[in-house]
Tab-separated table of C-alpha atoms and ligand atoms in Angstrom:
chain	number	residue	atom	x	y	z
A	3	MET	CA	-62.374	43.737	30.638
A	4	PHE	CA	-61.673	43.102	34.361
A	5	SER	CA	-63.300	44.553	37.429
A	6	GLU	CA	-61.570	47.005	39.726
A	7	THR	CA	-61.129	44.237	42.323
A	8	ALA	CA	-59.303	42.121	39.822
A	9	GLN	CA	-56.981	44.991	38.812
A	10	LYS	CA	-56.328	45.966	42.352
A	11	ASN	CA	-55.415	42.478	43.354
A	12	GLY	CA	-53.168	42.063	40.296
A	13	TRP	CA	-55.147	39.082	39.200
A	14	CYS	CA	-54.864	40.143	35.569
A	15	PHE	CA	-51.018	39.837	35.877
A	16	MET	CA	-50.927	36.247	37.040
A	17	LYS	CA	-48.635	33.854	35.659
A	18	TYR	CA	-50.069	31.104	33.519
A	19	ALA	CA	-48.977	27.986	31.857
A	20	ILE	CA	-50.677	25.956	29.221
A	21	CYS	CA	-50.136	22.156	28.766
A	22	THR	CA	-51.547	20.887	25.452
A	23	PHE	CA	-52.239	17.221	24.597
A	24	GLY	CA	-53.424	15.744	21.340
A	25	CYS	CA	-53.818	16.899	17.728
A	26	LYS	CA	-53.080	20.026	15.855
A	27	VAL	CA	-56.478	21.467	16.322
A	28	ASN	CA	-55.844	21.383	20.109
A	29	GLN	CA	-52.520	23.115	19.607
A	30	TYR	CA	-54.164	25.819	17.448
A	31	GLU	CA	-56.829	26.298	20.213
A	32	SER	CA	-54.182	26.503	22.881
A	33	ALA	CA	-52.758	29.550	20.794
A	34	VAL	CA	-56.376	31.054	20.959
A	35	ILE	CA	-56.452	30.517	24.798
A	36	GLU	CA	-52.911	31.994	25.043
A	37	LYS	CA	-53.864	35.112	23.043
A	38	SER	CA	-56.943	35.682	25.371
A	39	LEU	CA	-54.748	35.331	28.474
A	40	LYS	CA	-52.074	37.737	27.158
A	41	ASP	CA	-54.686	40.255	25.947
A	42	ALA	CA	-56.069	40.178	29.549
A	43	GLY	CA	-52.688	41.015	30.974
A	44	PHE	CA	-51.634	37.466	32.175
A	45	GLU	CA	-47.924	36.626	31.916
A	46	LYS	CA	-46.548	33.373	30.533
A	47	SER	CA	-44.566	31.104	32.800
A	48	GLU	CA	-42.373	28.351	31.519
A	49	ASP	CA	-42.691	26.459	34.655
A	50	ILE	CA	-46.014	24.943	35.416
A	51	PHE	CA	-45.170	24.419	39.040
A	52	SER	CA	-44.581	28.134	39.718
A	53	SER	CA	-47.682	29.341	37.949
A	54	ASP	CA	-50.745	30.970	39.426
A	55	ALA	CA	-53.028	29.222	36.856
A	56	VAL	CA	-52.534	26.164	34.762
A	57	ILE	CA	-54.657	25.266	31.762
A	58	ILE	CA	-54.637	21.655	30.712
A	59	ASN	CA	-55.951	21.360	27.073
A	60	SER	CA	-56.761	17.727	27.021
A	61	CYS	CA	-57.351	14.989	24.508
A	62	CYS	CA	-59.466	11.849	24.922
A	63	VAL	CA	-58.831	10.041	21.649
A	64	THR	CA	-57.177	7.267	23.694
A	65	GLU	CA	-57.356	6.171	27.211
A	66	ASN	CA	-53.875	7.272	27.562
A	67	GLY	CA	-54.777	10.872	26.842
A	68	ASP	CA	-57.237	10.996	29.732
A	69	LYS	CA	-54.610	9.392	32.021
A	70	LYS	CA	-51.978	12.072	31.230
A	71	ALA	CA	-54.426	14.958	31.845
A	72	LYS	CA	-55.622	13.428	35.173
A	73	ARG	CA	-52.106	12.791	36.342
A	74	LEU	CA	-50.869	16.229	35.494
A	75	LEU	CA	-53.877	17.812	37.265
A	76	MET	CA	-53.110	15.870	40.424
A	77	ARG	CA	-49.455	16.806	40.356
A	78	ILE	CA	-50.273	20.452	40.031
A	79	LYS	CA	-52.878	20.311	42.823
A	80	ASN	CA	-50.475	18.531	45.098
A	81	ASN	CA	-47.693	20.949	44.384
A	82	ASP	CA	-49.627	24.045	45.181
A	83	PRO	CA	-53.385	23.884	46.157
A	84	SER	CA	-53.755	27.556	45.632
A	85	CYS	CA	-52.892	27.242	41.845
A	86	VAL	CA	-56.057	27.788	39.693
A	87	THR	CA	-56.471	24.624	37.632
A	88	VAL	CA	-58.454	24.698	34.305
A	89	LEU	CA	-59.305	21.260	32.675
A	90	ALA	CA	-60.353	22.092	29.165
A	91	GLY	CA	-61.001	20.331	25.830
A	92	CYS	CA	-62.178	16.924	24.588
A	93	TYR	CA	-61.814	14.921	27.882
A	94	PRO	CA	-64.194	16.959	30.001
A	95	GLN	CA	-66.438	17.420	26.925
A	96	ALA	CA	-66.795	13.702	26.294
A	97	PHE	CA	-66.397	12.338	29.939
A	98	GLY	CA	-67.969	15.266	31.959
A	99	GLY	CA	-69.172	13.213	34.923
A	100	GLU	CA	-65.802	11.648	35.418
A	101	ALA	CA	-63.867	14.901	34.898
A	102	SER	CA	-66.007	16.749	37.272
A	103	LYS	CA	-64.892	14.544	40.148
A	104	LEU	CA	-61.123	15.399	39.659
A	105	GLY	CA	-61.073	18.625	41.565
A	106	ALA	CA	-60.246	21.162	38.811
A	107	ASP	CA	-61.345	24.641	39.627
A	108	ILE	CA	-62.711	25.313	36.180
A	109	LEU	CA	-64.009	22.800	33.643
A	110	VAL	CA	-64.407	23.932	30.004
A	111	GLY	CA	-65.281	21.717	27.069
A	112	THR	CA	-64.320	22.179	23.527
A	113	GLU	CA	-66.194	25.467	23.272
A	114	ASN	CA	-65.560	28.940	24.837
A	115	LYS	CA	-61.832	28.210	25.194
A	116	ASP	CA	-61.212	31.907	24.650
A	117	ALA	CA	-63.172	32.822	27.646
A	118	ILE	CA	-60.847	31.076	30.118
A	119	ALA	CA	-59.079	34.283	31.130
A	120	ALA	CA	-62.380	35.843	32.184
A	121	MET	CA	-63.314	32.544	34.085
A	122	ILE	CA	-60.066	32.550	36.008
A	123	ILE	CA	-60.595	36.160	37.146
A	124	LYS	CA	-64.249	35.365	38.070
A	125	TYR	CA	-63.138	32.351	39.971
A	126	LYS	CA	-60.511	34.533	41.908
A	127	GLU	CA	-63.131	37.145	42.674
A	128	SER	CA	-66.062	34.825	43.722
A	129	GLY	CA	-64.324	31.550	44.598
A	130	GLN	CA	-66.984	29.994	42.315
A	131	ALA	CA	-66.025	27.083	40.211
A	132	TYR	CA	-67.152	26.989	36.655
A	133	THR	CA	-68.416	23.898	34.774
A	134	PHE	CA	-69.632	24.100	31.215
A	135	SER	CA	-72.841	22.636	30.379
A	136	TYR	CA	-72.707	19.242	28.697
A	137	GLY	CA	-74.080	18.517	25.280
A	138	ARG	CA	-72.971	18.043	21.810
A	139	PRO	CA	-70.959	21.103	20.858
A	140	THR	CA	-72.477	23.474	18.300
A	141	GLU	CA	-70.184	26.548	18.454
A	142	LYS	CA	-69.959	28.014	15.019
A	143	LEU	CA	-67.410	30.778	15.669
A	144	TYR	CA	-63.801	30.457	14.728
A	145	ARG	CA	-61.631	32.961	16.486
A	146	GLY	CA	-58.818	33.888	14.160
A	147	ASN	CA	-56.150	33.706	16.863
A	148	GLY	CA	-54.304	36.859	15.798
A	149	HIS	CA	-51.292	35.408	17.623
A	150	ALA	CA	-48.176	34.458	15.717
A	151	ASP	CA	-45.899	32.205	17.501
A	152	MET	CA	-42.558	32.907	15.698
A	153	GLU	CA	-40.813	30.274	17.829
A	154	LYS	CA	-42.596	27.875	15.423
A	155	THR	CA	-41.785	28.167	11.797
A	156	ARG	CA	-45.065	26.793	10.562
A	157	ALA	CA	-48.485	28.305	11.532
A	158	TYR	CA	-51.641	26.225	11.972
A	159	ILE	CA	-54.994	27.565	10.707
A	160	LYS	CA	-58.161	25.685	11.800
A	161	ILE	CA	-60.705	25.621	9.126
A	162	GLU	CA	-63.084	22.976	10.304
A	163	ASP	CA	-64.436	21.481	13.444
A	164	GLY	CA	-66.566	18.382	14.136
A	165	CYS	CA	-67.110	14.988	12.612
A	166	ASP	CA	-70.349	13.020	11.671
A	167	CYS	CA	-68.650	9.708	10.744
A	168	PHE	CA	-68.955	7.813	14.064
A	169	CYS	CA	-66.273	5.247	13.460
A	170	SER	CA	-67.129	2.517	15.977
A	171	TYR	CA	-64.061	3.068	18.114
A	172	CYS	CA	-63.977	6.902	18.099
A	173	ILE	CA	-65.143	9.200	20.840
A	174	ILE	CA	-64.311	12.416	18.845
A	175	PRO	CA	-67.812	13.044	17.291
A	176	TYR	CA	-69.170	13.256	20.835
A	177	ALA	CA	-66.392	15.641	21.947
A	178	ARG	CA	-66.545	17.840	18.966
A	179	GLY	CA	-69.994	17.759	17.491
A	180	SER	CA	-71.053	17.944	13.801
A	181	VAL	CA	-69.043	19.333	10.960
A	182	ARG	CA	-68.747	23.227	10.979
A	183	SER	CA	-66.701	24.895	8.397
A	184	ARG	CA	-64.971	28.296	8.545
A	185	GLY	CA	-65.826	30.844	5.814
A	186	ILE	CA	-63.257	31.661	3.197
A	187	ALA	CA	-62.879	35.359	4.005
A	188	GLU	CA	-61.952	34.577	7.725
A	189	ILE	CA	-59.451	31.898	6.478
A	190	ILE	CA	-57.825	34.413	4.094
A	191	SER	CA	-57.638	37.025	6.822
A	192	GLU	CA	-55.855	34.743	9.195
A	193	ALA	CA	-53.503	33.536	6.568
A	194	GLU	CA	-52.615	37.098	5.628
A	195	PHE	CA	-51.900	37.810	9.266
A	196	GLN	CA	-49.660	34.838	9.686
A	197	ALA	CA	-47.805	35.588	6.411
A	198	GLY	CA	-47.442	39.228	7.467
A	199	CYS	CA	-45.766	38.059	10.707
A	200	GLY	CA	-43.303	35.979	8.621
A	201	HIS	CA	-44.732	32.444	8.496
A	202	LYS	CA	-44.036	30.922	5.173
A	203	GLU	CA	-45.736	27.681	5.735
A	204	ILE	CA	-49.456	27.272	6.676
A	205	ILE	CA	-50.915	24.025	7.888
A	206	LEU	CA	-54.647	23.667	7.447
A	207	VAL	CA	-56.150	21.711	10.321
A	208	GLY	CA	-59.566	20.341	11.266
A	209	ILE	CA	-61.142	17.464	13.131
A	210	ASN	CA	-62.170	15.840	9.880
A	211	LEU	CA	-60.583	18.146	7.361
A	212	SER	CA	-61.773	16.168	4.328
A	213	CYS	CA	-65.351	17.304	5.233
A	214	TYR	CA	-64.436	20.880	5.012
A	215	GLY	CA	-67.273	22.863	3.305
A	216	LYS	CA	-70.024	20.272	3.349
A	217	ASP	CA	-72.162	22.608	5.467
A	218	ILE	CA	-71.512	25.722	3.497
A	219	GLY	CA	-71.455	24.376	-0.052
A	220	LEU	CA	-67.695	24.236	-0.579
A	221	ARG	CA	-64.959	21.660	-0.894
A	222	LEU	CA	-61.494	21.435	0.699
A	223	PRO	CA	-59.744	22.611	-2.526
A	224	ASP	CA	-61.608	25.936	-2.201
A	225	ALA	CA	-59.968	26.607	1.234
A	226	VAL	CA	-56.472	25.424	-0.237
A	227	HIS	CA	-56.877	27.750	-3.210
A	228	ALA	CA	-57.725	30.561	-0.946
A	229	VAL	CA	-54.770	30.204	1.330
A	230	CYS	CA	-52.368	29.517	-1.685
A	231	SER	CA	-53.481	32.893	-3.124
A	232	VAL	CA	-52.267	34.846	-0.152
A	233	ALA	CA	-49.042	36.850	-0.874
A	234	GLY	CA	-46.202	35.796	1.422
A	235	VAL	CA	-47.508	32.167	1.987
A	236	GLU	CA	-45.007	30.023	0.296
A	237	ARG	CA	-46.218	26.562	1.223
A	238	VAL	CA	-49.534	25.105	2.344
A	239	ARG	CA	-49.850	21.655	3.957
A	240	LEU	CA	-52.918	19.632	4.813
A	241	SER	CA	-53.195	17.715	8.168
A	242	SER	CA	-54.915	14.325	8.274
A	243	LEU	CA	-57.416	13.336	5.586
A	244	GLU	CA	-60.069	10.616	5.283
A	245	PRO	CA	-59.395	8.604	2.112
A	246	GLU	CA	-63.042	8.010	0.987
A	247	LEU	CA	-63.932	11.670	0.906
A	248	LEU	CA	-61.300	12.716	-1.660
A	249	THR	CA	-62.477	12.648	-5.306
A	250	ARG	CA	-60.482	12.714	-8.534
A	251	ASN	CA	-61.715	16.305	-9.030
A	252	ASP	CA	-60.429	17.326	-5.565
A	253	ILE	CA	-57.026	15.800	-6.315
A	254	GLU	CA	-56.857	17.478	-9.741
A	255	ARG	CA	-57.691	20.848	-8.127
A	256	PHE	CA	-54.929	20.158	-5.473
A	257	ALA	CA	-52.394	19.402	-8.337
A	258	ALA	CA	-53.100	22.878	-9.732
A	259	GLU	CA	-51.885	24.565	-6.590
A	260	GLU	CA	-48.088	25.001	-6.836
A	261	LYS	CA	-47.747	25.928	-3.202
A	262	LEU	CA	-49.482	22.761	-1.823
A	263	CYS	CA	-46.990	20.368	-0.236
A	264	PRO	CA	-47.035	16.971	-1.867
A	265	HIS	CA	-47.608	15.313	1.509
A	266	PHE	CA	-50.782	13.533	2.266
A	267	HIS	CA	-51.600	12.056	5.636
A	268	LEU	CA	-54.253	9.602	4.577
A	269	SER	CA	-55.802	7.870	7.593
A	270	LEU	CA	-55.946	4.032	7.095
A	271	GLN	CA	-56.472	2.483	10.546
A	272	SER	CA	-56.391	-1.062	9.179
A	273	GLY	CA	-55.417	-2.899	5.973
A	274	SER	CA	-57.978	-5.708	6.639
A	275	ALA	CA	-61.361	-5.366	5.080
A	276	LYS	CA	-63.131	-7.152	7.872
A	277	THR	CA	-61.444	-5.030	10.593
A	278	LEU	CA	-62.352	-1.879	8.643
A	279	GLU	CA	-65.979	-3.027	8.440
A	280	ARG	CA	-66.163	-3.498	12.258
A	281	MET	CA	-64.450	-0.188	12.737
A	282	ASN	CA	-67.312	1.361	10.569
A	283	ARG	CA	-64.775	2.933	8.298
A	284	ARG	CA	-66.251	3.521	4.865
A	285	TYR	CA	-63.793	2.102	2.534
A	286	THR	CA	-62.076	-1.239	1.781
A	287	PRO	CA	-58.269	-1.648	1.502
A	288	ALA	CA	-58.697	-1.854	-2.345
A	289	GLU	CA	-60.468	1.478	-2.441
A	290	TYR	CA	-57.867	3.026	-0.167
A	291	ALA	CA	-55.153	1.677	-2.588
A	292	GLU	CA	-57.029	3.314	-5.513
A	293	THR	CA	-56.962	6.687	-3.795
A	294	VAL	CA	-53.336	6.416	-3.143
A	295	ALA	CA	-52.735	5.552	-6.816
A	296	MET	CA	-54.811	8.471	-7.871
A	297	ILE	CA	-52.815	10.890	-5.642
A	298	ARG	CA	-49.529	9.461	-7.054
A	299	GLU	CA	-50.733	9.878	-10.580
A	300	TYR	CA	-51.024	13.657	-9.920
A	301	PHE	CA	-48.203	13.998	-7.391
A	302	PRO	CA	-45.539	11.370	-8.507
A	303	ASP	CA	-43.146	12.665	-5.991
A	304	CYS	CA	-45.321	12.847	-2.964
A	305	ALA	CA	-45.175	11.355	0.513
A	306	ILE	CA	-48.079	9.296	1.830
A	307	THR	CA	-48.175	8.949	5.565
A	308	THR	CA	-50.807	7.398	7.778
A	309	ASP	CA	-52.301	6.208	11.032
A	310	ILE	CA	-52.569	2.434	11.837
A	311	MET	CA	-54.435	0.886	14.837
A	312	VAL	CA	-53.479	-2.426	15.959
A	313	GLY	CA	-55.425	-4.895	18.330
A	314	PHE	CA	-58.826	-3.518	17.484
A	315	ALA	CA	-61.772	-5.579	19.015
A	316	GLY	CA	-62.091	-8.872	17.122
A	317	GLU	CA	-58.755	-8.465	15.192
A	318	THR	CA	-57.723	-12.081	14.386
A	319	ASP	CA	-54.058	-13.162	13.639
A	320	ARG	CA	-55.190	-13.470	10.009
A	321	GLU	CA	-56.670	-9.902	9.916
A	322	PHE	CA	-53.583	-8.509	11.448
A	323	GLU	CA	-51.336	-10.266	8.856
A	324	GLU	CA	-53.531	-8.837	6.040
A	325	SER	CA	-53.070	-5.423	7.700
A	326	CYS	CA	-49.325	-5.720	7.656
A	327	GLU	CA	-49.149	-7.084	3.998
A	328	PHE	CA	-51.380	-4.078	3.031
A	329	VAL	CA	-49.146	-1.606	4.683
A	330	LYS	CA	-46.088	-3.060	2.972
A	331	SER	CA	-47.800	-2.926	-0.422
A	332	ILE	CA	-48.552	0.874	-0.046
A	333	GLY	CA	-44.979	2.030	0.757
A	334	PHE	CA	-45.663	4.712	3.403
A	335	ALA	CA	-43.333	7.459	4.063
A	336	GLY	CA	-44.302	7.327	7.752
A	337	CYS	CA	-46.984	5.556	9.927
A	338	HIS	CA	-48.260	6.555	13.308
A	339	VAL	CA	-48.852	3.056	14.879
A	340	PHE	CA	-51.015	2.931	17.980
A	341	THR	CA	-52.958	0.365	20.045
A	342	TYR	CA	-56.783	0.336	20.337
A	343	SER	CA	-58.131	1.450	23.602
A	344	VAL	CA	-61.822	1.222	24.551
A	345	ARG	CA	-63.677	4.543	24.775
A	346	GLU	CA	-66.869	4.196	26.841
A	347	GLY	CA	-69.842	5.576	24.983
A	348	THR	CA	-68.694	4.254	21.495
A	349	ALA	CA	-70.245	1.372	19.694
A	350	ALA	CA	-67.010	-0.735	19.934
A	351	ALA	CA	-67.055	-0.375	23.625
A	352	LYS	CA	-70.086	-2.791	23.776
A	353	ARG	CA	-68.091	-5.617	22.120
A	354	SER	CA	-66.834	-8.562	24.056
A	355	ASP	CA	-63.994	-9.767	21.705
A	356	PHE	CA	-61.257	-7.583	22.904
A	357	VAL	CA	-57.769	-8.515	21.936
A	358	PRO	CA	-55.573	-9.447	24.881
A	359	LYS	CA	-53.100	-6.746	26.012
A	360	GLN	CA	-50.022	-8.828	25.387
A	361	THR	CA	-51.141	-9.740	21.739
A	362	ALA	CA	-51.895	-6.108	21.034
A	363	ALA	CA	-48.486	-5.100	22.346
A	364	GLU	CA	-46.732	-7.641	20.144
A	365	ARG	CA	-48.742	-6.578	17.098
A	366	TYR	CA	-47.716	-2.983	17.922
A	367	ARG	CA	-44.061	-4.090	17.923
A	368	ILE	CA	-44.376	-5.855	14.548
A	369	MET	CA	-46.234	-2.990	12.821
A	370	SER	CA	-43.867	-0.422	14.186
A	371	GLY	CA	-41.001	-2.451	12.742
A	372	ILE	CA	-42.649	-2.495	9.277
A	373	ALA	CA	-43.373	1.322	9.553
A	374	ALA	CA	-39.756	2.094	10.542
A	375	GLN	CA	-38.458	0.086	7.565
A	376	GLN	CA	-40.815	1.850	5.071
A	377	LYS	CA	-39.775	5.278	6.403
A	378	ALA	CA	-36.094	4.424	6.041
A	379	GLU	CA	-36.632	3.278	2.547
A	380	PHE	CA	-38.535	6.386	1.633
A	381	PHE	CA	-35.754	8.575	3.043
A	382	GLU	CA	-33.237	6.531	1.097
A	383	ARG	CA	-35.212	7.274	-2.106
A	384	GLN	CA	-34.718	11.001	-1.436
A	385	LYS	CA	-31.066	10.807	-2.173
A	386	GLY	CA	-30.152	12.872	-5.262
A	387	GLN	CA	-33.360	14.911	-5.196
A	388	VAL	CA	-33.442	18.739	-4.983
A	389	ARG	CA	-35.805	19.963	-2.403
A	390	GLU	CA	-36.896	23.333	-0.951
A	391	VAL	CA	-36.083	23.112	2.737
A	392	LEU	CA	-37.784	25.292	5.351
A	393	ILE	CA	-35.208	25.845	8.098
A	394	GLN	CA	-36.653	25.003	11.472
A	395	ARG	CA	-33.664	25.387	13.782
A	396	ARG	CA	-30.039	26.502	13.658
A	397	GLU	CA	-28.498	23.794	15.870
A	398	SER	CA	-24.859	25.039	15.791
A	399	ALA	CA	-22.552	27.019	13.458
A	400	GLU	CA	-22.019	23.792	11.407
A	401	TYR	CA	-25.537	22.772	10.621
A	402	ALA	CA	-29.289	23.647	10.632
A	403	ASN	CA	-32.359	21.348	10.572
A	404	GLY	CA	-35.248	21.906	8.203
A	405	LEU	CA	-38.235	20.150	6.461
A	406	THR	CA	-38.861	19.430	2.842
A	407	PRO	CA	-42.382	19.754	1.280
A	408	GLN	CA	-42.634	15.962	1.605
A	409	TYR	CA	-42.149	16.305	5.401
A	410	VAL	CA	-38.707	14.851	5.392
A	411	PRO	CA	-36.340	16.250	8.094
A	412	VAL	CA	-33.014	17.397	6.549
A	413	ARG	CA	-29.741	18.196	8.299
A	414	LEU	CA	-28.065	20.907	6.265
A	415	TYR	CA	-24.270	21.373	6.580
A	416	GLY	CA	-22.158	24.332	5.336
A	417	SER	CA	-25.030	26.726	5.093
A	418	SER	CA	-25.588	30.044	6.733
A	419	ALA	CA	-29.421	29.717	6.272
A	420	ARG	CA	-31.374	30.896	9.360
A	421	LYS	CA	-34.666	29.795	10.853
A	422	HIS	CA	-37.619	30.682	8.566
A	423	ASP	CA	-35.472	30.678	5.459
A	424	ILE	CA	-36.478	28.498	2.585
A	425	VAL	CA	-33.314	27.177	0.716
A	426	LYS	CA	-32.782	24.876	-2.167
A	427	VAL	CA	-30.946	21.706	-1.109
A	428	ARG	CA	-29.643	18.621	-2.672
A	429	ILE	CA	-30.175	15.428	-0.523
A	430	ILE	CA	-26.964	13.547	-0.370
A	431	GLY	CA	-27.573	10.945	2.296
A	432	ALA	CA	-30.092	9.442	4.703
A	433	CYS	CA	-29.584	8.404	8.227
A	434	GLY	CA	-32.092	5.603	8.619
A	435	GLY	CA	-35.491	6.901	9.010
A	436	ASP	CA	-34.242	9.753	11.320
A	437	PHE	CA	-33.246	12.422	8.876
A	438	CYS	CA	-31.663	13.033	5.473
A	439	VAL	CA	-28.499	15.018	5.039
A	440	GLY	CA	-28.266	17.873	2.367
A	441	THR	CA	-26.138	20.531	0.952
A	442	GLU	CA	-27.336	23.927	-0.247
A	443	ILE	CA	-27.195	24.670	-3.886
A	444	SER	CA	-27.569	28.122	-5.332
H	7	LIG	S1	-63.383	10.083	10.816
H	7	LIG	FE1	-63.645	8.489	12.338
H	7	LIG	S2	-61.717	8.381	13.390
H	7	LIG	FE2	-61.756	10.347	12.366
H	7	LIG	S3	-62.600	11.733	13.898
H	7	LIG	FE3	-64.397	11.050	12.714
H	7	LIG	S4	-65.143	9.324	13.844
H	7	LIG	FE4	-63.068	9.663	14.675
């Protein structure tokens, strides 16, 4: 793959580090980058400050994501100006003009991430910086990563990219383009590979996973069925879903899959109808509650988790209270609470009724308190249940930590189970919303 000059100079044996920000899709794509670097002869370094090349796989869903990537880039450049820096992913894709002023040697958007190894070599050979061409991403290829990270007990498989929803606060459709779904044969082949390496749990990920198949005449349950049919795969989990896109038929089909984890992360964003409307979300709180009820009808023992945004533009005290009451009425097993941040280029960025930072911070505090209480209550309700626990880590001779299909962390005492084992456990206690305690049963 590399020129004689590259081989002679040892550039293909350079040490690299990857820093990943953001969602599970980004984590999957970092594994793709990692595979391409290893295949090219690069060596992994655990220390970013003693690496010859550092790849920052960025996220721009909030302002904080951009800041983290920028700060890290500056620190790496200040530490060693000769280190090759690659700024990749959603941030340069969505904010190319701004990102190009930061001094990264190579800028890559959300496409061509697996060509980064070749770009680094080319840069070393020619000293020529690379900048991707801006535009809405259209790449259709999914590179099965063929790389099993057995340090992790669960493998991600990306089956979808892109989103056409254009929620008024969200920059992602600009960074990721339209919905593009991966074909079933490729998904099966990657699931077979991961199962063959010993991964028992597969997590299906996408930018808007619920849209899977809309461009190729399929539905998400088709992909779920395909992965559940692979020998060696023992559990399949779905990442975040959009509530309005799930039909009764989809849920019925999910329920027919024994390997599918009864854990649904159903994105809410707000429990106020007016706020949802301004957000350009396509459901009301009542419709969201109906979808939750439908899921619980088929999965009585399931965990429903969600994302909640506080302090969106124009959110009044009354709307915030409605949101809190709605969250309480659902009884979530976990909520990711976050504060709205303006993303230039989105419809909401043009508004003038932004919530003062202090008010947003106070709302964050209140909503996080409600979320913590609900989680603790859910964990408390696990007591007495028998669950299959996938062991994640053996912390000491005394105990190991694992996860139930409902995504509840369990501390397991008096068991010799090892990482990657799935064991039957009775939940005997809960430590607030931190973890449950269990004993193995034969
Ligand atoms: S569904 Fe809305 S929030 Fe989710 S990625 Fe698409 S535009 Fe963003």
